[in-house]
XYZ file of C-alpha atoms in Angstrom:
174
model
C 28.523 -12.119 -0.596
C 25.578 -13.880 1.041
C 25.026 -13.004 4.677
C 23.169 -16.168 5.635
C 24.658 -19.611 5.628
C 22.479 -22.174 3.920
C 21.693 -24.714 6.566
C 21.349 -28.339 5.492
C 18.137 -29.944 6.738
C 19.881 -32.168 9.301
C 21.266 -29.054 11.090
C 17.916 -27.248 11.420
C 15.951 -26.829 14.635
C 12.761 -28.909 14.769
C 10.578 -25.874 13.938
C 12.838 -24.793 11.077
C 12.921 -28.390 9.792
C 9.125 -28.525 9.802
C 9.033 -25.347 7.722
C 11.747 -26.679 5.408
C 9.719 -29.860 4.860
C 6.574 -27.837 4.181
C 8.327 -25.651 1.606
C 10.027 -28.522 -0.210
C 6.902 -30.710 -0.191
C 4.743 -27.974 -1.731
C 4.403 -26.827 -5.331
C 7.828 -25.194 -5.195
C 9.210 -28.685 -4.648
C 12.947 -28.987 -4.708
C 13.390 -26.025 -7.087
C 14.657 -23.935 -4.171
C 17.094 -26.519 -2.781
C 20.847 -26.425 -3.391
C 22.939 -29.610 -3.915
C 23.694 -29.838 -0.176
C 20.000 -29.618 0.690
C 19.936 -25.979 1.878
C 17.131 -23.686 0.773
C 17.987 -20.978 -1.732
C 16.495 -17.606 -2.467
C 14.166 -16.033 0.052
C 13.287 -19.348 1.680
C 16.625 -19.731 3.454
C 15.953 -16.545 5.440
C 12.455 -17.735 6.343
C 14.009 -20.562 8.344
C 15.479 -18.006 10.802
C 11.999 -17.317 12.184
C 9.753 -20.301 11.429
C 6.474 -18.729 12.659
C 6.917 -15.612 10.494
C 8.615 -17.549 7.702
C 5.731 -19.998 7.545
C 3.147 -17.225 7.361
C 5.169 -15.498 4.648
C 5.627 -18.619 2.545
C 1.899 -19.412 2.909
C 1.106 -15.935 1.593
C 3.521 -16.574 -1.261
C 1.828 -19.863 -2.091
C -1.557 -18.114 -2.105
C -0.453 -15.321 -4.445
C 1.331 -17.790 -6.732
C -1.152 -20.647 -6.876
C -4.585 -19.592 -5.600
C -5.548 -16.260 -7.177
C -7.943 -15.049 -9.857
C -4.955 -13.597 -11.720
C -4.002 -15.393 -14.903
C -0.551 -16.949 -15.012
C 0.594 -14.242 -17.430
C -0.813 -11.445 -15.257
C 0.858 -12.893 -12.168
C 4.274 -13.229 -13.817
C 3.913 -9.784 -15.360
C 3.359 -8.233 -11.923
C 6.175 -10.248 -10.328
C 8.592 -9.084 -13.012
C 7.484 -5.458 -12.577
C 8.492 -5.750 -8.913
C 11.740 -7.534 -9.800
C 12.613 -4.842 -12.332
C 11.739 -1.969 -10.010
C 13.840 -3.387 -7.167
C 16.571 -4.778 -9.451
C 16.034 -8.220 -7.930
C 18.261 -10.528 -9.929
C 17.071 -13.621 -8.049
C 13.397 -12.968 -8.793
C 14.184 -12.211 -12.421
C 16.158 -15.437 -12.716
C 13.348 -17.405 -11.082
C 10.433 -15.845 -12.977
C 11.695 -14.867 -16.444
C 11.833 -18.526 -17.567
C 8.248 -18.982 -16.366
C 7.188 -15.843 -18.248
C 9.053 -16.998 -21.345
C 7.174 -20.328 -21.189
C 3.948 -18.289 -21.025
C 4.817 -16.530 -24.283
C 6.622 -13.379 -23.172
C 9.303 -12.361 -25.670
C 12.855 -11.308 -24.872
C 11.954 -7.716 -25.816
C 9.006 -7.764 -23.426
C 11.160 -9.179 -20.640
C 13.725 -6.441 -21.264
C 10.990 -3.795 -21.039
C 9.904 -5.273 -17.707
C 13.519 -5.175 -16.471
C 14.050 -1.530 -17.333
C 10.518 -0.137 -17.014
C 10.256 0.940 -20.627
C 6.900 1.111 -22.454
C 5.287 -2.170 -23.308
C 2.209 -2.830 -25.413
C 0.086 -5.745 -24.263
C -3.506 -6.943 -24.634
C -5.901 -4.655 -22.731
C -6.329 -6.869 -19.650
C -2.576 -7.401 -19.274
C -1.874 -3.724 -19.962
C -4.154 -2.846 -17.039
C -2.203 -5.215 -14.763
C 1.081 -3.719 -15.986
C -0.102 -0.149 -15.427
C -1.433 -0.906 -11.944
C 1.649 -2.907 -10.897
C 3.955 -0.120 -12.112
C 1.916 2.488 -10.220
C 2.045 0.380 -7.057
C 5.838 0.008 -7.114
C 6.425 3.625 -8.136
C 3.977 5.395 -5.834
C 2.522 2.782 -3.497
C -0.953 3.974 -4.477
C -3.424 4.154 -7.346
C -5.303 7.122 -8.691
C -9.009 6.684 -9.409
C -8.449 5.838 -13.085
C -5.865 3.158 -12.278
C -8.090 1.743 -9.536
C -11.007 1.497 -11.981
C -8.999 -0.489 -14.554
C -9.429 -3.772 -12.667
C -12.100 -5.511 -10.628
C -11.715 -4.974 -6.895
C -10.818 -8.639 -6.292
C -7.983 -8.273 -8.807
C -6.820 -5.017 -7.218
C -6.768 -6.741 -3.826
C -4.794 -9.723 -5.113
C -2.452 -7.546 -7.153
C -1.656 -5.246 -4.215
C -1.023 -8.333 -2.088
C 1.229 -9.889 -4.734
C 3.188 -6.655 -5.227
C 3.565 -6.290 -1.454
C 4.727 -9.889 -1.057
C 7.319 -9.700 -3.829
C 8.476 -6.290 -2.603
C 9.069 -7.892 0.801
C 11.061 -10.679 -0.857
C 13.089 -8.153 -2.872
C 13.956 -6.329 0.345
C 14.973 -9.539 2.110
C 16.954 -10.787 -0.861
C 18.867 -7.482 -0.927
C 19.461 -7.275 2.842
C 20.598 -10.908 3.097
C 22.666 -10.554 -0.111
C 21.018 -13.479 -1.846
């Protein structure tokens, strides 16, 4: 059972309403809005602390929409985190995106359960690094060398962001 009530926009404080408007006006649009107007997923919790919630959603927008990672690499890493943390919400939100990017049902299943997956070399490097990050929170020298430093930076940031969301989704029973 969810621990947070979804608050319709007309019941929000002015600061929470400003954040709500920012989230729903951005590229996520109304995808994260329920029929009564409340935010779903991790965004509902962000409204409880607008200054921190705003910073967090800005980071999320950056790792989703403004990185050097390809769309497939980004979704691959997100689904590694979702699988590792058994985050049903993130799987439900990102598997359709991955499917539209050409991931097969077998590949999505392998991402859910952490089983071996064979991908093109650049995507395999992202998979290996993302799996190492969620499993150990670190990279050995060989894993570190698989990707350019800018990609390692963005990938560690993305994994950290989605790990934070997985934690919040679990704690707030989303």
